Protein backbone atom coordinates (compact mmCIF):
# COMPACT_ATOMS: atom_id res chain seq x y z
CA UNK A 1 0.00 0.00 0.00
CA UNK A 2 1.12 3.56 -0.64
CA UNK A 3 0.41 6.80 1.15
CA UNK A 4 1.24 10.18 -0.30
CA UNK A 5 2.80 11.89 2.71
CA UNK A 6 3.89 15.47 2.82
CA UNK A 7 3.82 19.03 4.04
CA UNK A 8 2.30 22.08 2.41
CA UNK A 9 3.22 25.70 3.14
CA UNK A 10 1.11 28.75 2.28
CA UNK A 11 2.54 32.26 2.48
CA UNK A 12 0.15 34.81 3.98
CA UNK A 13 1.03 38.46 3.40
CA UNK A 14 -1.07 40.97 5.37
CA UNK A 15 -3.97 38.53 5.47
CA UNK A 16 -6.70 37.18 7.71
CA UNK A 17 -7.60 33.93 5.96
CA UNK A 18 -9.31 32.22 8.90
CA UNK A 19 -11.01 34.12 11.72
CA UNK A 20 -12.09 33.16 15.20
CA UNK A 21 -14.81 34.45 17.50
CA UNK A 22 -14.96 38.24 17.70
CA UNK A 23 -14.37 40.07 20.97
CA UNK A 24 -16.38 43.25 21.48
CA UNK A 25 -16.13 44.92 18.08
CA UNK A 26 -12.83 43.35 17.05
CA UNK A 27 -12.65 40.60 14.42
CA UNK A 28 -10.03 38.13 15.64
CA UNK A 29 -7.71 36.08 13.44
CA UNK A 30 -7.27 32.53 14.68
CA UNK A 31 -4.09 32.12 16.71
CA UNK A 32 -2.76 30.06 19.58
CA UNK A 33 -0.26 30.76 22.32
CA UNK A 34 2.69 28.48 23.06
CA UNK A 35 4.50 29.83 26.08
CA UNK A 36 4.93 33.53 25.45
CA UNK A 37 4.70 33.25 21.68
CA UNK A 38 1.64 33.67 19.46
CA UNK A 39 1.20 31.54 16.34
CA UNK A 40 -1.54 32.38 13.82
CA UNK A 41 -3.16 29.36 12.20
CA UNK A 42 -5.72 28.19 9.68
CA UNK A 43 -7.85 25.34 10.96
CA UNK A 44 -7.85 22.01 9.16
CA UNK A 45 -11.58 22.48 8.58
CA UNK A 46 -10.95 25.77 6.79
CA UNK A 47 -8.12 24.28 4.71
CA UNK A 48 -10.37 21.40 3.66
CA UNK A 49 -13.07 23.92 2.73
CA UNK A 50 -10.52 25.69 0.52
CA UNK A 51 -9.79 22.39 -1.21
CA UNK A 52 -13.48 21.67 -1.76
CA UNK A 53 -14.13 25.16 -3.10
CA UNK A 54 -11.06 25.02 -5.37
CA UNK A 55 -12.14 21.86 -7.17
CA UNK A 56 -13.22 22.22 -10.81
CA UNK A 57 -16.73 23.60 -11.26
CA UNK A 58 -17.75 20.50 -13.19
CA UNK A 59 -16.86 18.23 -10.24
CA UNK A 60 -20.17 17.63 -8.46
CA UNK A 61 -20.19 18.14 -4.69
CA UNK A 62 -22.24 16.00 -2.34
CA UNK A 63 -25.48 17.84 -1.40
CA UNK A 64 -25.83 18.87 2.25
CA UNK A 65 -28.96 18.27 4.33
CA UNK A 66 -29.62 20.38 7.42
CA UNK A 67 -32.15 19.39 10.09
CA UNK A 68 -33.38 20.74 13.42
CA UNK A 69 -33.03 24.11 15.09
CA UNK A 70 -31.44 25.73 18.11
CA UNK A 71 -29.11 23.39 19.97
CA UNK A 72 -30.54 20.33 18.23
CA UNK A 73 -29.17 20.80 14.76
CA UNK A 74 -27.30 18.53 12.41
CA UNK A 75 -25.99 18.73 8.89
CA UNK A 76 -24.65 15.96 6.72
CA UNK A 77 -23.82 15.20 3.12
CA UNK A 78 -25.52 12.59 0.98
CA UNK A 79 -22.98 10.00 2.10
CA UNK A 80 -22.41 8.65 -1.40
CA UNK A 81 -18.68 8.26 -2.04
CA UNK A 82 -19.49 6.22 -5.12
CA UNK A 83 -21.05 9.33 -6.68
CA UNK A 84 -19.12 12.23 -5.20
CA UNK A 85 -15.37 12.79 -4.97
CA UNK A 86 -15.64 14.94 -1.84
CA UNK A 87 -17.56 12.26 0.08
CA UNK A 88 -14.92 9.75 -1.02
CA UNK A 89 -11.82 11.75 -0.05
CA UNK A 90 -13.00 13.91 2.85
CA UNK A 91 -15.29 11.46 4.63
CA UNK A 92 -18.63 12.06 6.34
CA UNK A 93 -21.02 10.90 9.03
CA UNK A 94 -24.70 10.53 8.27
CA UNK A 95 -26.45 9.99 11.61
CA UNK A 96 -30.21 9.59 11.21
CA UNK A 97 -32.51 9.05 14.18
CA UNK A 98 -33.51 5.41 14.40
CA UNK A 99 -30.37 4.26 12.60
CA UNK A 100 -31.91 3.79 9.16
CA UNK A 101 -29.65 5.41 6.63
CA UNK A 102 -26.82 5.88 9.13
CA UNK A 103 -23.33 5.49 7.68
CA UNK A 104 -19.82 6.87 8.14
CA UNK A 105 -16.59 7.18 6.20
CA UNK A 106 -13.26 8.03 7.80
CA UNK A 107 -11.26 10.53 5.81
CA UNK A 108 -8.98 9.31 3.04
CA UNK A 109 -7.16 12.65 3.00
CA UNK A 110 -5.81 13.52 6.46
CA UNK A 111 -4.88 17.19 6.92
CA UNK A 112 -3.20 19.00 9.78
CA UNK A 113 -3.71 22.51 11.09
CA UNK A 114 -1.81 25.13 9.09
CA UNK A 115 0.30 26.81 11.79
CA UNK A 116 2.79 29.67 11.49
CA UNK A 117 6.32 28.28 11.48
CA UNK A 118 7.61 31.32 13.36
CA UNK A 119 5.72 33.30 16.02
CA UNK A 120 3.77 36.23 14.63
CA UNK A 121 1.64 38.65 16.63
CA UNK A 122 -1.47 39.66 14.63
CA UNK A 123 -1.85 43.38 14.03
CA UNK A 124 -5.08 45.15 14.95
CA UNK A 125 -6.39 47.35 12.14
CA UNK A 126 -8.77 50.26 12.79
CA UNK A 127 -11.51 51.19 10.35
CA UNK A 128 -14.63 53.30 10.09
CA UNK A 129 -17.87 53.21 8.14
CA UNK A 130 -18.93 56.77 7.35
CA UNK A 131 -20.18 56.50 3.76
CA UNK A 132 -23.75 57.69 3.33
CA UNK A 133 -24.11 59.10 6.85
CA UNK A 134 -25.64 62.50 7.41
CA UNK A 135 -23.44 65.46 8.27
CA UNK A 136 -22.54 65.52 11.94
CA UNK A 137 -23.25 61.80 12.49
CA UNK A 138 -20.49 59.78 14.11
CA UNK A 139 -18.93 57.04 11.96
CA UNK A 140 -19.31 53.37 12.86
CA UNK A 141 -16.03 52.11 14.31
CA UNK A 142 -14.64 48.62 13.80
CA UNK A 143 -11.39 46.71 14.22
CA UNK A 144 -9.99 43.47 12.88
CA UNK A 145 -6.74 41.51 13.03
CA UNK A 146 -4.42 40.50 10.21
CA UNK A 147 -0.88 39.16 9.95
CA UNK A 148 1.96 38.02 7.69
CA UNK A 149 3.30 34.49 8.22
CA UNK A 150 4.33 31.24 6.59
CA UNK A 151 1.71 28.63 7.53
CA UNK A 152 2.61 24.95 7.24
CA UNK A 153 0.67 21.76 7.80
CA UNK A 154 0.99 18.04 7.19
CA UNK A 155 -1.12 15.93 4.87
CA UNK A 156 -1.50 12.21 4.20
CA UNK A 157 -3.45 10.57 1.36
CA UNK A 158 -4.31 6.87 1.78
CA UNK A 159 -4.21 5.93 -1.91
CA UNK A 160 -5.50 2.32 -1.67
CA UNK A 161 -8.69 3.64 -0.02
CA UNK A 162 -9.52 6.02 -2.86
CA UNK A 163 -12.72 4.67 -4.38
CA UNK A 164 -13.01 1.78 -1.90
CA UNK A 165 -16.01 1.76 0.46
CA UNK A 166 -16.67 -0.46 3.47
CA UNK A 167 -19.93 -2.41 3.37
CA UNK A 168 -19.08 -4.94 6.11
CA UNK A 169 -18.39 -4.36 9.77
CA UNK A 170 -21.07 -2.95 12.03
CA UNK A 171 -22.61 0.30 13.20
CA UNK A 172 -21.16 3.55 11.92
CA UNK A 173 -18.17 1.88 10.28
CA UNK A 174 -20.29 1.02 7.23
CA UNK A 175 -19.61 3.58 4.50
CA UNK A 176 -22.70 2.81 2.43
CA UNK A 177 -26.22 1.89 3.38
CA UNK A 178 -27.58 -1.36 1.96
CA UNK A 179 -29.60 0.53 -0.64
CA UNK A 180 -26.65 2.70 -1.67
CA UNK A 181 -24.37 -0.33 -1.86
CA UNK A 182 -26.84 -2.10 -4.16
CA UNK A 183 -26.95 0.94 -6.44
CA UNK A 184 -23.17 1.24 -6.50
CA UNK A 185 -22.81 -2.43 -7.33
CA UNK A 186 -25.39 -2.15 -10.11
CA UNK A 187 -23.40 0.81 -11.50
CA UNK A 188 -20.28 -1.36 -11.80
CA UNK A 189 -18.48 -1.31 -8.43
CA UNK A 190 -16.71 -4.59 -7.61
CA UNK A 191 -17.06 -6.58 -4.39
CA UNK A 192 -13.64 -7.00 -2.74
CA UNK A 193 -12.03 -7.84 0.59
CA UNK A 194 -9.97 -4.87 1.71
CA UNK A 195 -8.10 -4.74 5.01
CA UNK A 196 -10.17 -7.67 6.26
CA UNK A 197 -13.44 -5.91 5.50
CA UNK A 198 -16.05 -6.44 2.78
CA UNK A 199 -15.98 -3.45 0.43
CA UNK A 200 -17.08 -2.12 -2.91
CA UNK A 201 -14.38 -0.75 -5.23
CA UNK A 202 -14.70 1.60 -8.17
CA UNK A 203 -12.79 1.00 -11.39
CA UNK A 204 -9.16 1.99 -11.54
CA UNK A 205 -9.76 4.73 -14.11
CA UNK A 206 -12.09 6.60 -11.75
CA UNK A 207 -9.74 6.10 -8.81
CA UNK A 208 -6.88 7.54 -10.86
CA UNK A 209 -9.06 10.47 -11.94
CA UNK A 210 -10.13 11.37 -8.40
CA UNK A 211 -6.55 11.37 -7.16
CA UNK A 212 -5.44 13.50 -10.09
CA UNK A 213 -8.25 16.01 -9.46
CA UNK A 214 -7.15 16.37 -5.84
CA UNK A 215 -3.51 16.99 -6.79
CA UNK A 216 -4.41 19.54 -9.45
CA UNK A 217 -6.77 21.24 -6.99
CA UNK A 218 -3.98 21.55 -4.44
CA UNK A 219 -1.85 23.19 -7.13
CA UNK A 220 -4.59 25.79 -7.71
CA UNK A 221 -5.65 26.31 -4.10
CA UNK A 222 -7.68 29.42 -3.32
CA UNK A 223 -9.99 30.65 -0.59
CA UNK A 224 -9.98 32.20 2.83
CA UNK A 225 -11.78 34.98 4.68
CA UNK A 226 -11.46 38.78 4.36
CA UNK A 227 -10.73 38.67 0.63
CA UNK A 228 -12.30 42.11 0.13
CA UNK A 229 -9.60 43.63 2.36
CA UNK A 230 -6.81 41.06 2.44
CA UNK A 231 -6.88 39.13 -0.81
CA UNK A 232 -3.75 37.09 -1.39
CA UNK A 233 -2.32 34.02 -3.09
CA UNK A 234 -3.13 30.74 -1.34
CA UNK A 235 -1.39 28.32 -3.69
CA UNK A 236 1.45 26.38 -2.06
CA UNK A 237 4.67 28.38 -1.78
CA UNK A 238 6.41 25.17 -0.78
CA UNK A 239 5.40 21.52 -0.97
CA UNK A 240 7.01 18.26 0.09
CA UNK A 241 5.36 15.08 -1.13
CA UNK A 242 6.49 11.47 -1.37
CA UNK A 243 4.91 8.01 -1.75
CA UNK A 244 5.48 5.98 1.42
CA UNK A 245 4.76 2.29 2.00
CA UNK A 246 3.16 3.02 5.37
CA UNK A 247 1.29 5.90 6.92
CA UNK A 248 4.37 7.64 8.35
CA UNK A 249 5.04 11.27 7.46
CA UNK A 250 8.78 11.97 7.81
CA UNK A 251 8.50 15.60 6.78
CA UNK A 252 7.01 17.16 9.91
CA UNK A 253 10.30 18.73 11.07
CA UNK A 254 11.69 19.96 7.75
CA UNK A 255 10.77 23.59 8.52
CA UNK A 256 11.98 25.47 11.59
CA UNK A 257 12.13 28.95 13.10
CA UNK A 258 15.55 30.56 13.35
CA UNK A 259 16.24 34.18 14.28
CA UNK A 260 12.63 35.09 13.56
CA UNK A 261 12.64 33.55 10.07
CA UNK A 262 11.25 30.39 8.55
CA UNK A 263 14.12 28.09 7.65
CA UNK A 264 14.19 25.03 5.39
CA UNK A 265 16.33 22.28 6.95
CA UNK A 266 18.04 20.42 4.11
CA UNK A 267 20.07 18.47 6.67
CA UNK A 268 16.89 17.21 8.35
CA UNK A 269 15.44 16.16 4.98
CA UNK A 270 18.64 14.27 4.18
CA UNK A 271 18.61 12.45 7.53
CA UNK A 272 14.91 11.56 7.18
CA UNK A 273 15.41 10.19 3.68
CA UNK A 274 18.22 8.00 4.95
CA UNK A 275 16.16 6.78 7.89
CA UNK A 276 13.11 5.94 5.74
CA UNK A 277 14.74 4.95 2.45
CA UNK A 278 13.27 1.43 2.65
CA UNK A 279 9.76 2.93 2.85
CA UNK A 280 10.07 5.44 -0.01
CA UNK A 281 8.64 4.27 -3.31
CA UNK A 282 9.66 7.17 -5.57
CA UNK A 283 11.65 10.40 -5.44
CA UNK A 284 10.60 13.08 -2.99
CA UNK A 285 8.91 16.04 -4.65
CA UNK A 286 10.16 19.38 -3.36
CA UNK A 287 8.02 22.11 -4.86
CA UNK A 288 9.40 25.57 -4.17
CA UNK A 289 7.88 28.68 -5.74
CA UNK A 290 10.40 31.10 -7.24
CA UNK A 291 10.81 34.21 -5.11
CA UNK A 292 9.77 32.50 -1.89
CA UNK A 293 12.76 32.41 0.50
CA UNK A 294 14.80 32.73 -2.66
CA UNK A 295 18.20 32.80 -0.94
CA UNK A 296 17.37 29.54 0.82
CA UNK A 297 16.04 27.97 -2.39
CA UNK A 298 19.41 28.36 -4.09
CA UNK A 299 21.22 27.01 -1.03
CA UNK A 300 18.88 24.01 -0.74
CA UNK A 301 19.37 23.16 -4.42
CA UNK A 302 23.12 23.14 -3.82
CA UNK A 303 22.90 21.19 -0.54
CA UNK A 304 20.65 18.53 -2.13
CA UNK A 305 22.45 18.36 -5.48
CA UNK A 306 23.73 14.82 -4.91
CA UNK A 307 20.26 13.55 -3.97
CA UNK A 308 18.83 15.19 -7.08
CA UNK A 309 21.56 13.59 -9.21
CA UNK A 310 20.79 10.19 -7.65
CA UNK A 311 17.08 10.57 -8.42
CA UNK A 312 16.04 10.68 -4.76
CA UNK A 313 14.75 14.27 -4.80
CA UNK A 314 13.20 16.41 -7.54
CA UNK A 315 12.94 20.20 -7.23
CA UNK A 316 10.67 22.50 -9.20
CA UNK A 317 7.64 24.73 -9.09
CA UNK A 318 4.84 23.31 -6.86
CA UNK A 319 2.19 23.65 -9.59
CA UNK A 320 4.35 22.06 -12.29
CA UNK A 321 5.29 19.13 -10.07
CA UNK A 322 1.76 18.48 -8.81
CA UNK A 323 0.36 18.58 -12.33
CA UNK A 324 3.06 16.23 -13.60
CA UNK A 325 2.35 13.77 -10.77
CA UNK A 326 -1.38 14.00 -11.50
CA UNK A 327 -0.72 13.26 -15.18
CA UNK A 328 1.41 10.20 -14.38
CA UNK A 329 -1.23 8.84 -12.01
CA UNK A 330 -4.11 9.47 -14.42
CA UNK A 331 -2.21 7.79 -17.24
CA UNK A 332 -1.72 4.63 -15.15
CA UNK A 333 1.94 5.12 -14.31
CA UNK A 334 1.45 4.40 -10.60
CA UNK A 335 -1.37 1.86 -10.46
CA UNK A 336 0.61 -0.21 -7.98
CA UNK A 337 0.19 2.59 -5.44
CA UNK A 338 -3.54 1.81 -5.27
CA UNK A 339 -3.00 -1.85 -4.36
CA UNK A 340 -2.60 -3.46 -0.96
CA UNK A 341 0.38 -5.84 -0.67
CA UNK A 342 -0.59 -9.50 -0.75
CA UNK A 343 -0.08 -11.32 2.53
Coordinates of C-alpha atoms in Angstrom, one line a residue:
X1 CA 0.0 0.0 0.0
X2 CA 1.1 3.6 -0.6
X3 CA 0.4 6.8 1.1
X4 CA 1.2 10.2 -0.3
X5 CA 2.8 11.9 2.7
X6 CA 3.9 15.5 2.8
X7 CA 3.8 19.0 4.0
X8 CA 2.3 22.1 2.4
X9 CA 3.2 25.7 3.1
X10 CA 1.1 28.7 2.3
X11 CA 2.5 32.3 2.5
X12 CA 0.2 34.8 4.0
X13 CA 1.0 38.5 3.4
X14 CA -1.1 41.0 5.4
X15 CA -4.0 38.5 5.5
X16 CA -6.7 37.2 7.7
X17 CA -7.6 33.9 6.0
X18 CA -9.3 32.2 8.9
X19 CA -11.0 34.1 11.7
X20 CA -12.1 33.2 15.2
X21 CA -14.8 34.4 17.5
X22 CA -15.0 38.2 17.7
X23 CA -14.4 40.1 21.0
X24 CA -16.4 43.2 21.5
X25 CA -16.1 44.9 18.1
X26 CA -12.8 43.3 17.0
X27 CA -12.6 40.6 14.4
X28 CA -10.0 38.1 15.6
X29 CA -7.7 36.1 13.4
X30 CA -7.3 32.5 14.7
X31 CA -4.1 32.1 16.7
X32 CA -2.8 30.1 19.6
X33 CA -0.3 30.8 22.3
X34 CA 2.7 28.5 23.1
X35 CA 4.5 29.8 26.1
X36 CA 4.9 33.5 25.4
X37 CA 4.7 33.2 21.7
X38 CA 1.6 33.7 19.5
X39 CA 1.2 31.5 16.3
X40 CA -1.5 32.4 13.8
X41 CA -3.2 29.4 12.2
X42 CA -5.7 28.2 9.7
X43 CA -7.9 25.3 11.0
X44 CA -7.9 22.0 9.2
X45 CA -11.6 22.5 8.6
X46 CA -11.0 25.8 6.8
X47 CA -8.1 24.3 4.7
X48 CA -10.4 21.4 3.7
X49 CA -13.1 23.9 2.7
X50 CA -10.5 25.7 0.5
X51 CA -9.8 22.4 -1.2
X52 CA -13.5 21.7 -1.8
X53 CA -14.1 25.2 -3.1
X54 CA -11.1 25.0 -5.4
X55 CA -12.1 21.9 -7.2
X56 CA -13.2 22.2 -10.8
X57 CA -16.7 23.6 -11.3
X58 CA -17.8 20.5 -13.2
X59 CA -16.9 18.2 -10.2
X60 CA -20.2 17.6 -8.5
X61 CA -20.2 18.1 -4.7
X62 CA -22.2 16.0 -2.3
X63 CA -25.5 17.8 -1.4
X64 CA -25.8 18.9 2.3
X65 CA -29.0 18.3 4.3
X66 CA -29.6 20.4 7.4
X67 CA -32.2 19.4 10.1
X68 CA -33.4 20.7 13.4
X69 CA -33.0 24.1 15.1
X70 CA -31.4 25.7 18.1
X71 CA -29.1 23.4 20.0
X72 CA -30.5 20.3 18.2
X73 CA -29.2 20.8 14.8
X74 CA -27.3 18.5 12.4
X75 CA -26.0 18.7 8.9
X76 CA -24.6 16.0 6.7
X77 CA -23.8 15.2 3.1
X78 CA -25.5 12.6 1.0
X79 CA -23.0 10.0 2.1
X80 CA -22.4 8.6 -1.4
X81 CA -18.7 8.3 -2.0
X82 CA -19.5 6.2 -5.1
X83 CA -21.0 9.3 -6.7
X84 CA -19.1 12.2 -5.2
X85 CA -15.4 12.8 -5.0
X86 CA -15.6 14.9 -1.8
X87 CA -17.6 12.3 0.1
X88 CA -14.9 9.8 -1.0
X89 CA -11.8 11.7 0.0
X90 CA -13.0 13.9 2.9
X91 CA -15.3 11.5 4.6
X92 CA -18.6 12.1 6.3
X93 CA -21.0 10.9 9.0
X94 CA -24.7 10.5 8.3
X95 CA -26.4 10.0 11.6
X96 CA -30.2 9.6 11.2
X97 CA -32.5 9.1 14.2
X98 CA -33.5 5.4 14.4
X99 CA -30.4 4.3 12.6
X100 CA -31.9 3.8 9.2
X101 CA -29.6 5.4 6.6
X102 CA -26.8 5.9 9.1
X103 CA -23.3 5.5 7.7
X104 CA -19.8 6.9 8.1
X105 CA -16.6 7.2 6.2
X106 CA -13.3 8.0 7.8
X107 CA -11.3 10.5 5.8
X108 CA -9.0 9.3 3.0
X109 CA -7.2 12.6 3.0
X110 CA -5.8 13.5 6.5
X111 CA -4.9 17.2 6.9
X112 CA -3.2 19.0 9.8
X113 CA -3.7 22.5 11.1
X114 CA -1.8 25.1 9.1
X115 CA 0.3 26.8 11.8
X116 CA 2.8 29.7 11.5
X117 CA 6.3 28.3 11.5
X118 CA 7.6 31.3 13.4
X119 CA 5.7 33.3 16.0
X120 CA 3.8 36.2 14.6
X121 CA 1.6 38.7 16.6
X122 CA -1.5 39.7 14.6
X123 CA -1.8 43.4 14.0
X124 CA -5.1 45.2 15.0
X125 CA -6.4 47.4 12.1
X126 CA -8.8 50.3 12.8
X127 CA -11.5 51.2 10.3
X128 CA -14.6 53.3 10.1
X129 CA -17.9 53.2 8.1
X130 CA -18.9 56.8 7.3
X131 CA -20.2 56.5 3.8
X132 CA -23.7 57.7 3.3
X133 CA -24.1 59.1 6.9
X134 CA -25.6 62.5 7.4
X135 CA -23.4 65.5 8.3
X136 CA -22.5 65.5 11.9
X137 CA -23.2 61.8 12.5
X138 CA -20.5 59.8 14.1
X139 CA -18.9 57.0 12.0
X140 CA -19.3 53.4 12.9
X141 CA -16.0 52.1 14.3
X142 CA -14.6 48.6 13.8
X143 CA -11.4 46.7 14.2
X144 CA -10.0 43.5 12.9
X145 CA -6.7 41.5 13.0
X146 CA -4.4 40.5 10.2
X147 CA -0.9 39.2 9.9
X148 CA 2.0 38.0 7.7
X149 CA 3.3 34.5 8.2
X150 CA 4.3 31.2 6.6
X151 CA 1.7 28.6 7.5
X152 CA 2.6 25.0 7.2
X153 CA 0.7 21.8 7.8
X154 CA 1.0 18.0 7.2
X155 CA -1.1 15.9 4.9
X156 CA -1.5 12.2 4.2
X157 CA -3.4 10.6 1.4
X158 CA -4.3 6.9 1.8
X159 CA -4.2 5.9 -1.9
X160 CA -5.5 2.3 -1.7
X161 CA -8.7 3.6 0.0
X162 CA -9.5 6.0 -2.9
X163 CA -12.7 4.7 -4.4
X164 CA -13.0 1.8 -1.9
X165 CA -16.0 1.8 0.5
X166 CA -16.7 -0.5 3.5
X167 CA -19.9 -2.4 3.4
X168 CA -19.1 -4.9 6.1
X169 CA -18.4 -4.4 9.8
X170 CA -21.1 -2.9 12.0
X171 CA -22.6 0.3 13.2
X172 CA -21.2 3.5 11.9
X173 CA -18.2 1.9 10.3
X174 CA -20.3 1.0 7.2
X175 CA -19.6 3.6 4.5
X176 CA -22.7 2.8 2.4
X177 CA -26.2 1.9 3.4
X178 CA -27.6 -1.4 2.0
X179 CA -29.6 0.5 -0.6
X180 CA -26.7 2.7 -1.7
X181 CA -24.4 -0.3 -1.9
X182 CA -26.8 -2.1 -4.2
X183 CA -27.0 0.9 -6.4
X184 CA -23.2 1.2 -6.5
X185 CA -22.8 -2.4 -7.3
X186 CA -25.4 -2.2 -10.1
X187 CA -23.4 0.8 -11.5
X188 CA -20.3 -1.4 -11.8
X189 CA -18.5 -1.3 -8.4
X190 CA -16.7 -4.6 -7.6
X191 CA -17.1 -6.6 -4.4
X192 CA -13.6 -7.0 -2.7
X193 CA -12.0 -7.8 0.6
X194 CA -10.0 -4.9 1.7
X195 CA -8.1 -4.7 5.0
X196 CA -10.2 -7.7 6.3
X197 CA -13.4 -5.9 5.5
X198 CA -16.1 -6.4 2.8
X199 CA -16.0 -3.5 0.4
X200 CA -17.1 -2.1 -2.9
X201 CA -14.4 -0.8 -5.2
X202 CA -14.7 1.6 -8.2
X203 CA -12.8 1.0 -11.4
X204 CA -9.2 2.0 -11.5
X205 CA -9.8 4.7 -14.1
X206 CA -12.1 6.6 -11.7
X207 CA -9.7 6.1 -8.8
X208 CA -6.9 7.5 -10.9
X209 CA -9.1 10.5 -11.9
X210 CA -10.1 11.4 -8.4
X211 CA -6.6 11.4 -7.2
X212 CA -5.4 13.5 -10.1
X213 CA -8.3 16.0 -9.5
X214 CA -7.1 16.4 -5.8
X215 CA -3.5 17.0 -6.8
X216 CA -4.4 19.5 -9.5
X217 CA -6.8 21.2 -7.0
X218 CA -4.0 21.6 -4.4
X219 CA -1.8 23.2 -7.1
X220 CA -4.6 25.8 -7.7
X221 CA -5.7 26.3 -4.1
X222 CA -7.7 29.4 -3.3
X223 CA -10.0 30.6 -0.6
X224 CA -10.0 32.2 2.8
X225 CA -11.8 35.0 4.7
X226 CA -11.5 38.8 4.4
X227 CA -10.7 38.7 0.6
X228 CA -12.3 42.1 0.1
X229 CA -9.6 43.6 2.4
X230 CA -6.8 41.1 2.4
X231 CA -6.9 39.1 -0.8
X232 CA -3.7 37.1 -1.4
X233 CA -2.3 34.0 -3.1
X234 CA -3.1 30.7 -1.3
X235 CA -1.4 28.3 -3.7
X236 CA 1.5 26.4 -2.1
X237 CA 4.7 28.4 -1.8
X238 CA 6.4 25.2 -0.8
X239 CA 5.4 21.5 -1.0
X240 CA 7.0 18.3 0.1
X241 CA 5.4 15.1 -1.1
X242 CA 6.5 11.5 -1.4
X243 CA 4.9 8.0 -1.8
X244 CA 5.5 6.0 1.4
X245 CA 4.8 2.3 2.0
X246 CA 3.2 3.0 5.4
X247 CA 1.3 5.9 6.9
X248 CA 4.4 7.6 8.3
X249 CA 5.0 11.3 7.5
X250 CA 8.8 12.0 7.8
X251 CA 8.5 15.6 6.8
X252 CA 7.0 17.2 9.9
X253 CA 10.3 18.7 11.1
X254 CA 11.7 20.0 7.8
X255 CA 10.8 23.6 8.5
X256 CA 12.0 25.5 11.6
X257 CA 12.1 28.9 13.1
X258 CA 15.5 30.6 13.3
X259 CA 16.2 34.2 14.3
X260 CA 12.6 35.1 13.6
X261 CA 12.6 33.6 10.1
X262 CA 11.3 30.4 8.6
X263 CA 14.1 28.1 7.7
X264 CA 14.2 25.0 5.4
X265 CA 16.3 22.3 7.0
X266 CA 18.0 20.4 4.1
X267 CA 20.1 18.5 6.7
X268 CA 16.9 17.2 8.3
X269 CA 15.4 16.2 5.0
X270 CA 18.6 14.3 4.2
X271 CA 18.6 12.5 7.5
X272 CA 14.9 11.6 7.2
X273 CA 15.4 10.2 3.7
X274 CA 18.2 8.0 4.9
X275 CA 16.2 6.8 7.9
X276 CA 13.1 5.9 5.7
X277 CA 14.7 4.9 2.4
X278 CA 13.3 1.4 2.7
X279 CA 9.8 2.9 2.9
X280 CA 10.1 5.4 0.0
X281 CA 8.6 4.3 -3.3
X282 CA 9.7 7.2 -5.6
X283 CA 11.7 10.4 -5.4
X284 CA 10.6 13.1 -3.0
X285 CA 8.9 16.0 -4.7
X286 CA 10.2 19.4 -3.4
X287 CA 8.0 22.1 -4.9
X288 CA 9.4 25.6 -4.2
X289 CA 7.9 28.7 -5.7
X290 CA 10.4 31.1 -7.2
X291 CA 10.8 34.2 -5.1
X292 CA 9.8 32.5 -1.9
X293 CA 12.8 32.4 0.5
X294 CA 14.8 32.7 -2.7
X295 CA 18.2 32.8 -0.9
X296 CA 17.4 29.5 0.8
X297 CA 16.0 28.0 -2.4
X298 CA 19.4 28.4 -4.1
X299 CA 21.2 27.0 -1.0
X300 CA 18.9 24.0 -0.7
X301 CA 19.4 23.2 -4.4
X302 CA 23.1 23.1 -3.8
X303 CA 22.9 21.2 -0.5
X304 CA 20.6 18.5 -2.1
X305 CA 22.5 18.4 -5.5
X306 CA 23.7 14.8 -4.9
X307 CA 20.3 13.6 -4.0
X308 CA 18.8 15.2 -7.1
X309 CA 21.6 13.6 -9.2
X310 CA 20.8 10.2 -7.6
X311 CA 17.1 10.6 -8.4
X312 CA 16.0 10.7 -4.8
X313 CA 14.7 14.3 -4.8
X314 CA 13.2 16.4 -7.5
X315 CA 12.9 20.2 -7.2
X316 CA 10.7 22.5 -9.2
X317 CA 7.6 24.7 -9.1
X318 CA 4.8 23.3 -6.9
X319 CA 2.2 23.6 -9.6
X320 CA 4.3 22.1 -12.3
X321 CA 5.3 19.1 -10.1
X322 CA 1.8 18.5 -8.8
X323 CA 0.4 18.6 -12.3
X324 CA 3.1 16.2 -13.6
X325 CA 2.4 13.8 -10.8
X326 CA -1.4 14.0 -11.5
X327 CA -0.7 13.3 -15.2
X328 CA 1.4 10.2 -14.4
X329 CA -1.2 8.8 -12.0
X330 CA -4.1 9.5 -14.4
X331 CA -2.2 7.8 -17.2
X332 CA -1.7 4.6 -15.1
X333 CA 1.9 5.1 -14.3
X334 CA 1.5 4.4 -10.6
X335 CA -1.4 1.9 -10.5
X336 CA 0.6 -0.2 -8.0
X337 CA 0.2 2.6 -5.4
X338 CA -3.5 1.8 -5.3
X339 CA -3.0 -1.8 -4.4
X340 CA -2.6 -3.5 -1.0
X341 CA 0.4 -5.8 -0.7
X342 CA -0.6 -9.5 -0.7
X343 CA -0.1 -11.3 2.5

